[in-house]
PDB file of C-alpha atoms in Angstrom:
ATOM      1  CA  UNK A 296      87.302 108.563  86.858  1.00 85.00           C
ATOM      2  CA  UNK A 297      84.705 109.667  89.450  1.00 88.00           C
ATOM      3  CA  UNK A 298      81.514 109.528  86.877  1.00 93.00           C
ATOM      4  CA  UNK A 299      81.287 113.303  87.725  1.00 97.00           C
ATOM      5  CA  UNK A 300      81.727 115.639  84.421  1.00 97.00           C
ATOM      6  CA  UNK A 301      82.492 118.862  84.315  1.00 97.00           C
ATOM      7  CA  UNK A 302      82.725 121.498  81.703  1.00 97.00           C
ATOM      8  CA  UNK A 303      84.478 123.662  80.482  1.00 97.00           C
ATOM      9  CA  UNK A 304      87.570 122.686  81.780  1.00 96.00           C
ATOM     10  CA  UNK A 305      89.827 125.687  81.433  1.00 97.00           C
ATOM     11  CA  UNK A 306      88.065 129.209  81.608  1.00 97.00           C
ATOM     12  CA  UNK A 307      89.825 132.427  80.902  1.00 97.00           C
ATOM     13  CA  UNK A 308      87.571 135.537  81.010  1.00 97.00           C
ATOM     14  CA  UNK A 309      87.995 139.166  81.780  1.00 97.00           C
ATOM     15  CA  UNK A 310      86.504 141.043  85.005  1.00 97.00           C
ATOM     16  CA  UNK A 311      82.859 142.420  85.036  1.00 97.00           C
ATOM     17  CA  UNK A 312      82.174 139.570  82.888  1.00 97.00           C
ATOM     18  CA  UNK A 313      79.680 136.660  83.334  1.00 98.00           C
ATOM     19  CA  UNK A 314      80.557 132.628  82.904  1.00 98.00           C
ATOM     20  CA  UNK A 315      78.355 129.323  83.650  1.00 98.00           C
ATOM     21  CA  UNK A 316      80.219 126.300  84.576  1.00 98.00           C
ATOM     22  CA  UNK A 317      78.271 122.705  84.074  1.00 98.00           C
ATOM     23  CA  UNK A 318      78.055 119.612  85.693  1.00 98.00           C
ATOM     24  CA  UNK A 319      76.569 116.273  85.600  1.00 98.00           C
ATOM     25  CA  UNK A 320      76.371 114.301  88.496  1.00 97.00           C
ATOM     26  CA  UNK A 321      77.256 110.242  89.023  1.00 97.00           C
ATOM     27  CA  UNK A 322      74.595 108.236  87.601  1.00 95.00           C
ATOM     28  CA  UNK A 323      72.008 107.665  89.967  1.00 94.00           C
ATOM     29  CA  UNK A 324      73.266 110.678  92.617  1.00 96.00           C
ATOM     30  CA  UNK A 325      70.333 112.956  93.687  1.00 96.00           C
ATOM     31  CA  UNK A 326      72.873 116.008  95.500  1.00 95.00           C
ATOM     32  CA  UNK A 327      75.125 117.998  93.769  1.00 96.00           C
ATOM     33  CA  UNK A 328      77.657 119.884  95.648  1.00 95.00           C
ATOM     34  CA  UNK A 329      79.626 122.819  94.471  1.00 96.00           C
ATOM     35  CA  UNK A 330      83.574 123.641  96.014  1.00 95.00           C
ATOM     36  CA  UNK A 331      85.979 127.215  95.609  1.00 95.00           C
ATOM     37  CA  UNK A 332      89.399 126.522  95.795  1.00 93.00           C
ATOM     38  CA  UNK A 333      91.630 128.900  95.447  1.00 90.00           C
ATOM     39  CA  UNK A 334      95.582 128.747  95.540  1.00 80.00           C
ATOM     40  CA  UNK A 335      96.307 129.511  99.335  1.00 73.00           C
ATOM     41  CA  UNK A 336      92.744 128.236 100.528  1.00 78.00           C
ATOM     42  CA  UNK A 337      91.284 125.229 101.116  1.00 82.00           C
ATOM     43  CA  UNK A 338      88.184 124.186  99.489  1.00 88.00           C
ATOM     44  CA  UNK A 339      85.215 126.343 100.588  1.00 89.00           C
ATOM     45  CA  UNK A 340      81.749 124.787 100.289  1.00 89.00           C
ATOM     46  CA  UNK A 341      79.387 127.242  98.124  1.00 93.00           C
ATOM     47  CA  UNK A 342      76.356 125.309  97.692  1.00 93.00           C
ATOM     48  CA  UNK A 343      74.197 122.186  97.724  1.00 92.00           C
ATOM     49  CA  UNK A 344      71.601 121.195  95.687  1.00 94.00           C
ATOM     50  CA  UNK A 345      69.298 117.842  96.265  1.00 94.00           C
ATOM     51  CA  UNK A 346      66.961 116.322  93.253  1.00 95.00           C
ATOM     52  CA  UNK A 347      66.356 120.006  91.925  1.00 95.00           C
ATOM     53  CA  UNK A 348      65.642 122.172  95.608  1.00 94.00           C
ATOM     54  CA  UNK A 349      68.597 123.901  97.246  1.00 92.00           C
ATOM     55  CA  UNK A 350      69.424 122.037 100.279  1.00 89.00           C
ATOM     56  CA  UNK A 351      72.508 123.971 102.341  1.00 86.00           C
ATOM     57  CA  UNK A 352      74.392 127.500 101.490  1.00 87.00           C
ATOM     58  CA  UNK A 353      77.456 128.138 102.332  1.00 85.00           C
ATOM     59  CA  UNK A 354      80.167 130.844 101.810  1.00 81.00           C
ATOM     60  CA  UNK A 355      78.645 132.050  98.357  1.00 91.00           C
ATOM     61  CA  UNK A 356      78.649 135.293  96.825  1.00 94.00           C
ATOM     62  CA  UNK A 357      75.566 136.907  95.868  1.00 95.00           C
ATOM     63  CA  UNK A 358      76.981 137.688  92.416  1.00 97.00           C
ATOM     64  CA  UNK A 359      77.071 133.261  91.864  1.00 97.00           C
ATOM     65  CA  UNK A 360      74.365 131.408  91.666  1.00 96.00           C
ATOM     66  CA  UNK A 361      73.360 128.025  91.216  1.00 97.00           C
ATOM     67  CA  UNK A 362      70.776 125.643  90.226  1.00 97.00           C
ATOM     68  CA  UNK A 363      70.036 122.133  89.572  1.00 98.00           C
ATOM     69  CA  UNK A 364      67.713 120.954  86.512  1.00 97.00           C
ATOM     70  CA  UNK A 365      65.171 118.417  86.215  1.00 96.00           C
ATOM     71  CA  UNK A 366      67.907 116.087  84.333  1.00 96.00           C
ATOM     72  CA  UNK A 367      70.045 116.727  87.839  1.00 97.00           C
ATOM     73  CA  UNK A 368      73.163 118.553  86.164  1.00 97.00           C
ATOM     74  CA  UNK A 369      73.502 121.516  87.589  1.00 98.00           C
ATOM     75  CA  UNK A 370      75.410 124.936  86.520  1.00 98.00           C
ATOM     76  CA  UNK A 371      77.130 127.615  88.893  1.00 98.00           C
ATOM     77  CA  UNK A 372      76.550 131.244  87.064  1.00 98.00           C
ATOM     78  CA  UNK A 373      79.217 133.771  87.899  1.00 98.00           C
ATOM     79  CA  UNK A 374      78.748 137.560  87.187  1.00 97.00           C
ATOM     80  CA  UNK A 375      80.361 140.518  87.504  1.00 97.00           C
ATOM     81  CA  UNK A 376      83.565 138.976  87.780  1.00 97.00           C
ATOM     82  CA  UNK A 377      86.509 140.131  90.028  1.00 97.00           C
ATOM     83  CA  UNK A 378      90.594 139.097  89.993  1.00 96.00           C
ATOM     84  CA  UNK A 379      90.088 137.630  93.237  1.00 94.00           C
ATOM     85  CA  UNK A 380      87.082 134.550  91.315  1.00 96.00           C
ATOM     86  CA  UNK A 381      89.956 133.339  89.684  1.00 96.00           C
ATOM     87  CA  UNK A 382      90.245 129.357  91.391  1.00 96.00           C
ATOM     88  CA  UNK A 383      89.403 125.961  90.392  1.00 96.00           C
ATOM     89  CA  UNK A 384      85.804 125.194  91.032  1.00 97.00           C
ATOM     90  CA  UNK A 385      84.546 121.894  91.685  1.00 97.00           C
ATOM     91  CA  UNK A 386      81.285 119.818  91.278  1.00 97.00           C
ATOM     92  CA  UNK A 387      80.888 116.836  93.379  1.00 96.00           C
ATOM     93  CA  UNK A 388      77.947 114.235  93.731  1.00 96.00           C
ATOM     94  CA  UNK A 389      76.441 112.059  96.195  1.00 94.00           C
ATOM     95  CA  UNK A 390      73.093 109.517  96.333  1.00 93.00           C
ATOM     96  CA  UNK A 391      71.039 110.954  99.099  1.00 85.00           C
ATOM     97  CA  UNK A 392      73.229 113.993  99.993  1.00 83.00           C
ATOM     98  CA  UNK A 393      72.518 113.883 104.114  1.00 80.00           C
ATOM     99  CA  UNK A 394      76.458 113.682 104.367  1.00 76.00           C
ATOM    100  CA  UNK A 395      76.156 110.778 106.763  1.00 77.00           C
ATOM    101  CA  UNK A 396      78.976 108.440 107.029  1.00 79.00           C
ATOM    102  CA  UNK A 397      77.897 106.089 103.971  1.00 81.00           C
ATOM    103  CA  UNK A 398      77.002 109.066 102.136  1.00 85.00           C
ATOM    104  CA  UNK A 399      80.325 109.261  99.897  1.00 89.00           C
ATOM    105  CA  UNK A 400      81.000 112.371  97.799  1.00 91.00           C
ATOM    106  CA  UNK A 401      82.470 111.684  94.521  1.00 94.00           C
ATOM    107  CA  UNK A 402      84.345 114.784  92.883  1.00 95.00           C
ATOM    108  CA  UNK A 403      84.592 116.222  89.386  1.00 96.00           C
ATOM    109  CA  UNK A 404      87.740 117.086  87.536  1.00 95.00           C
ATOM    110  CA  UNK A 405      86.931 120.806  88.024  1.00 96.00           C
ATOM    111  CA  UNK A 406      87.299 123.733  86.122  1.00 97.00           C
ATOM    112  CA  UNK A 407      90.212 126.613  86.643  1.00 96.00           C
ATOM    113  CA  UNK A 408      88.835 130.163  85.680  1.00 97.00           C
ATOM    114  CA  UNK A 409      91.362 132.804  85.086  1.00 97.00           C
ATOM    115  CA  UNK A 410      90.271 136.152  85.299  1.00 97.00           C
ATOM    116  CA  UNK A 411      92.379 138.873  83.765  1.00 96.00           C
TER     117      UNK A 411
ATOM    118  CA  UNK B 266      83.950 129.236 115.092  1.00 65.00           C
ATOM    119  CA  UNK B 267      84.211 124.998 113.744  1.00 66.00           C
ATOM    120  CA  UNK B 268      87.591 124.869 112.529  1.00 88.00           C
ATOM    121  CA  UNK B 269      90.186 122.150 111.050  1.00 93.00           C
ATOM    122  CA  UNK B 270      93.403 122.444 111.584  1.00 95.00           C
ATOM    123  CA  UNK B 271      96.189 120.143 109.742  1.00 96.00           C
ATOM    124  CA  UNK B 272      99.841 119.937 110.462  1.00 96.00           C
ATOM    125  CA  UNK B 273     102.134 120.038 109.439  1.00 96.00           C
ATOM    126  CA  UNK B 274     101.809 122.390 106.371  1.00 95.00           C
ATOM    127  CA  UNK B 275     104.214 120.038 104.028  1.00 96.00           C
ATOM    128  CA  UNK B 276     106.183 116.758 104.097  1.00 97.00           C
ATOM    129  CA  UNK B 277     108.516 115.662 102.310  1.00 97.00           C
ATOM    130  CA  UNK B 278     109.568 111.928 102.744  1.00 97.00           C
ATOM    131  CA  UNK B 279     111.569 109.250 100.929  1.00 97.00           C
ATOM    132  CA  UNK B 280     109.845 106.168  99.075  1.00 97.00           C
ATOM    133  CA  UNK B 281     108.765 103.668 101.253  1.00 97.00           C
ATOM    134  CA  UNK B 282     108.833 105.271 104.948  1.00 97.00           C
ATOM    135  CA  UNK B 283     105.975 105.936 106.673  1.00 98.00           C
ATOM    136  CA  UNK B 284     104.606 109.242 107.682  1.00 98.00           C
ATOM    137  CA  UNK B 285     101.779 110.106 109.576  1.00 98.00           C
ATOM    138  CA  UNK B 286      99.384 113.818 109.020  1.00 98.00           C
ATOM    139  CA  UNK B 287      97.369 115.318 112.052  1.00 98.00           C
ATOM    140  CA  UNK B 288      94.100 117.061 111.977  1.00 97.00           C
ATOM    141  CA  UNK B 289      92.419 118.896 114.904  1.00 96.00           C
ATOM    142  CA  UNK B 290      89.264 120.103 115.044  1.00 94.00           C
ATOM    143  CA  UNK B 291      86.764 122.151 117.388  1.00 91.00           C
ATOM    144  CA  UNK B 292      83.614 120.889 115.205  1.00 79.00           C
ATOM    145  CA  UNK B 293      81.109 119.325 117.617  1.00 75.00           C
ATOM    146  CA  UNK B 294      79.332 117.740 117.711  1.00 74.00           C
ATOM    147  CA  UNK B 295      79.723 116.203 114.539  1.00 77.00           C
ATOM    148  CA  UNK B 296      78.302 113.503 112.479  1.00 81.00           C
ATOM    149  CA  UNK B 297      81.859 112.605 110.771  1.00 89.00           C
ATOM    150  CA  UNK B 298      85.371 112.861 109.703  1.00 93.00           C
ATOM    151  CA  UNK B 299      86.649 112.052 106.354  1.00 94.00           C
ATOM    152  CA  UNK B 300      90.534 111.918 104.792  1.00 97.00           C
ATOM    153  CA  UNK B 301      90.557 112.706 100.864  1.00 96.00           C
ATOM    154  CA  UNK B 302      93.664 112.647  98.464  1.00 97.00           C
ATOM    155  CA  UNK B 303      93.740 115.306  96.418  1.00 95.00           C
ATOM    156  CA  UNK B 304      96.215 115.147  93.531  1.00 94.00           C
ATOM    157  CA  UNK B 305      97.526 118.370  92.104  1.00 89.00           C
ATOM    158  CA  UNK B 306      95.021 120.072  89.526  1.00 86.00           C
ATOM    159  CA  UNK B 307      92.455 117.011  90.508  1.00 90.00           C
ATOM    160  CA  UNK B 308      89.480 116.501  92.586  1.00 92.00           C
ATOM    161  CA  UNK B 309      89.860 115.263  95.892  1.00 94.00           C
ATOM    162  CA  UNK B 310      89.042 111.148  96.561  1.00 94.00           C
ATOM    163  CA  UNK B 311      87.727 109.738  99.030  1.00 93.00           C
ATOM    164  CA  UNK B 312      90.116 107.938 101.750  1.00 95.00           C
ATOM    165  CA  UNK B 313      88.357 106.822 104.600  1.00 94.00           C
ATOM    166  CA  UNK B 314      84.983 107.877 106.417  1.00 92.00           C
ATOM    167  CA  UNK B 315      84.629 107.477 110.158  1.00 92.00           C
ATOM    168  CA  UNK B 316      82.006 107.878 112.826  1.00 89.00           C
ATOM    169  CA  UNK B 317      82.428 109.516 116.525  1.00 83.00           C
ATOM    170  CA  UNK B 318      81.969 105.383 117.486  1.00 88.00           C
ATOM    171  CA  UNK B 319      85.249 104.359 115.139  1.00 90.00           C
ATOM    172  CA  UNK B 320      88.480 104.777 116.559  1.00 93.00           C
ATOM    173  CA  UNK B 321      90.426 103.224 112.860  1.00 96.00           C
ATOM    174  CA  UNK B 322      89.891 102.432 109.324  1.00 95.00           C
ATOM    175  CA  UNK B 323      92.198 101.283 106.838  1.00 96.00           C
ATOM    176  CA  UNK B 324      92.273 101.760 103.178  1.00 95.00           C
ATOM    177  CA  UNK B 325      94.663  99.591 102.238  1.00 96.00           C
ATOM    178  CA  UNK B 326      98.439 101.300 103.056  1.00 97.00           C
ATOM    179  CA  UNK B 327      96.358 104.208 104.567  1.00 97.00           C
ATOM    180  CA  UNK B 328      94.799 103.986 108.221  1.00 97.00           C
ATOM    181  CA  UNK B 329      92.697 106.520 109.582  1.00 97.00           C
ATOM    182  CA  UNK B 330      92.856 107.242 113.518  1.00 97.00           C
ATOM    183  CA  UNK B 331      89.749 109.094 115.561  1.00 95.00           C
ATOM    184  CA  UNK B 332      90.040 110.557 118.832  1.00 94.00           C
ATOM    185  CA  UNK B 333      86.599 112.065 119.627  1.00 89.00           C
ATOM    186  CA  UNK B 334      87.698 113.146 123.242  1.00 90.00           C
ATOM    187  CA  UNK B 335      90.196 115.142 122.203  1.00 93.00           C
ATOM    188  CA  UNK B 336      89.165 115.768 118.944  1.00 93.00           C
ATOM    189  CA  UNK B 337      91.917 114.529 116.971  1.00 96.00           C
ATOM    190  CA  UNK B 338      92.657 112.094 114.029  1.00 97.00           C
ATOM    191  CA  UNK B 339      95.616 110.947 112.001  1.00 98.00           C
ATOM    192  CA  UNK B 340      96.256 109.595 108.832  1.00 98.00           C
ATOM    193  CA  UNK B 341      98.760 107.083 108.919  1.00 98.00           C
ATOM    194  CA  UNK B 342     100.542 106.190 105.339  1.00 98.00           C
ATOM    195  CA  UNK B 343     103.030 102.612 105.416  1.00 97.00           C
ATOM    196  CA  UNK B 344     105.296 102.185 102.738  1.00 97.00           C
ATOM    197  CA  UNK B 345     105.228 105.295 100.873  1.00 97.00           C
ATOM    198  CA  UNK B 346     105.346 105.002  96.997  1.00 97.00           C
ATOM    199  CA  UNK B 347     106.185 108.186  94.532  1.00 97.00           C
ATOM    200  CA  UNK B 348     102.038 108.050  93.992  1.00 96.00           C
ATOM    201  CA  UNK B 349     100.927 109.009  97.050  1.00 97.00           C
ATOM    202  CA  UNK B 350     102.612 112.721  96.023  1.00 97.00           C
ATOM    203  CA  UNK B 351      99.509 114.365  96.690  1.00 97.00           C
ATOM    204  CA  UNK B 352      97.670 116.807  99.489  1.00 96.00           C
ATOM    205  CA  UNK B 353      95.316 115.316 101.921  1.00 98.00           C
ATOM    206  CA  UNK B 354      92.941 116.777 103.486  1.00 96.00           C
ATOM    207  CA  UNK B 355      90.636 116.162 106.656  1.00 96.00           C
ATOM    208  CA  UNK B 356      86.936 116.916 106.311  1.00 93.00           C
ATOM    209  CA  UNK B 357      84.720 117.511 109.259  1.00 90.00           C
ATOM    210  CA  UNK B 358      80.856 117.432 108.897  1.00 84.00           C
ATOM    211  CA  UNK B 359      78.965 119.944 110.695  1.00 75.00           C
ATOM    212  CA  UNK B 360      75.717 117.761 112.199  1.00 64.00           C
ATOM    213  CA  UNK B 361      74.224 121.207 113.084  1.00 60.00           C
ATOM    214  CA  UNK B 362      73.816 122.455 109.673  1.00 51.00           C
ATOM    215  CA  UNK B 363      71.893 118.625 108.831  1.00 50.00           C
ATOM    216  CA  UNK B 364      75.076 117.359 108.086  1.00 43.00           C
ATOM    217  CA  UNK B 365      75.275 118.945 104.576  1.00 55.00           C
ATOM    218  CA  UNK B 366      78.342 121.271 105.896  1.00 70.00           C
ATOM    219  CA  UNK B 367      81.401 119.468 105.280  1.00 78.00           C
ATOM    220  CA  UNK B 368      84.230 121.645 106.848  1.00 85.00           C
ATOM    221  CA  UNK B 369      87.497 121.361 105.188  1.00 89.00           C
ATOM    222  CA  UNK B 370      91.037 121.755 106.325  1.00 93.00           C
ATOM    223  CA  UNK B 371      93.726 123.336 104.521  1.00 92.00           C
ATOM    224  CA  UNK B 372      95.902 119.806 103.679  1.00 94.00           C
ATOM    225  CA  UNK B 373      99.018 118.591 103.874  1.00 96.00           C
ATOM    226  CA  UNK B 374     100.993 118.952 100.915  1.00 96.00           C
ATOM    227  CA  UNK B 375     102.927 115.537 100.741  1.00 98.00           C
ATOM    228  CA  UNK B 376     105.846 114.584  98.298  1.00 97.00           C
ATOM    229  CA  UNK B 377     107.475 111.446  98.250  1.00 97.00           C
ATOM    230  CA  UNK B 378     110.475 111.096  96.568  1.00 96.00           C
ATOM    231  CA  UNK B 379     113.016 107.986  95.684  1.00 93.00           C
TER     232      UNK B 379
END
């Protein structure tokens, strides 16, 4: 068990819809981290998020968003929904979130959404 | 374009051999390379992290190789067991984009079986 929670953990939805996924970081970690990955792809980084500010973007859609909370979980909003959204997406946490060699990145469970 | 590329693809090995994965990259510079196990339907978990400066690092039956000159590292498994069925995957970060961009590979699926 990482310490990194995530909910829901199945997700099955229709397209043009709108979810939120959840997820509460390791005690004590400022960065939150959120991960695509989709059956023939590796993970993709979408976003980072240190002690509340966005810190790094990555390959995200403009229909997701993010954003962290004063209580540091943070919650990835899809929209408009498309076949191609369906993956597992993962949360992942780290202290200090500079991705430096002691700077370890501890992963959630994740959550699959199906879209149908 | 910083890439990672693993080979090979899959392995499939008996219970205790040894096997060993490869991951290239073109990332530079960069701040570090990481190995994660991933089980199936799982987050991945943290293997081994090394500097450009390390050359090895073990994790108990897994050691970690780093060639920065020619951009290359392995990840060397000894006495296989049925658990380390997983995929692993090598993880460059990108020191350009302050070391917040972790680039990932694609894995290698491995399955061990007795």
């Amino acid at each position: 068990d990482s310490g990194v929670t995530q909910t829901p953990k199945h997700l099955i939805t229709a397209t043009g819809q709108r979810v939120t996924l959840r997820c509460s970081p390791r005690s004590g970690d400022l960065s939150v981290y959120w991960y695509q990955q989709s059956l023939d792809q590796g993970l993709q980084f979408l976003i980072q998020y240190y002690n509340g500010e966005e810190r790094a973007k990555g390959n995200i859609l403009e229909r997701f968003s993010a954003q962290q909370f004063p209580d540091l979980h943070s919650e990835l909003n899809l929209s408009s929904l498309e076949l191609g959204d369906s993956a597992l997406y993962f949360c992942a946490s780290s202290v200090d979130g500079t991705g430096g060699p002691t700077d370890t990145q501890y992963f959630g469970p994740g959550t699959r959404l199906t879209v149908l | 374009k910083n890439q990672v590329e693993q080979s090979p693809q899959s392995l499939i090995i008996l219970e205790g051999k040894n096997c060993t994965l490869q991951c290239n990259y073109t990332v530079s510079p960069f701040s570090n390379l990481r190995w994660y196990k991933q089980d199936t339907g799982r987050g991945p978990v943290s293997l081994t992290i090394m500097t450009f400066s390390e050359n090895t690092k073990s994790n108990g039956r897994y050691t970690a190789t780093l060639d920065a000159d020619t951009k290359q590292s392995s990840l060397h498994i000894t006495a296989s067991q049925l658990s380390d069925s997983a995929s692993y995957i090598c993880v460059v970060s990108d020191v350009n984009q302050a070391g917040t961009a972790l680039i990932f590979g694609k894995g290698t699926t491995l399955s061990v079986s007795s």
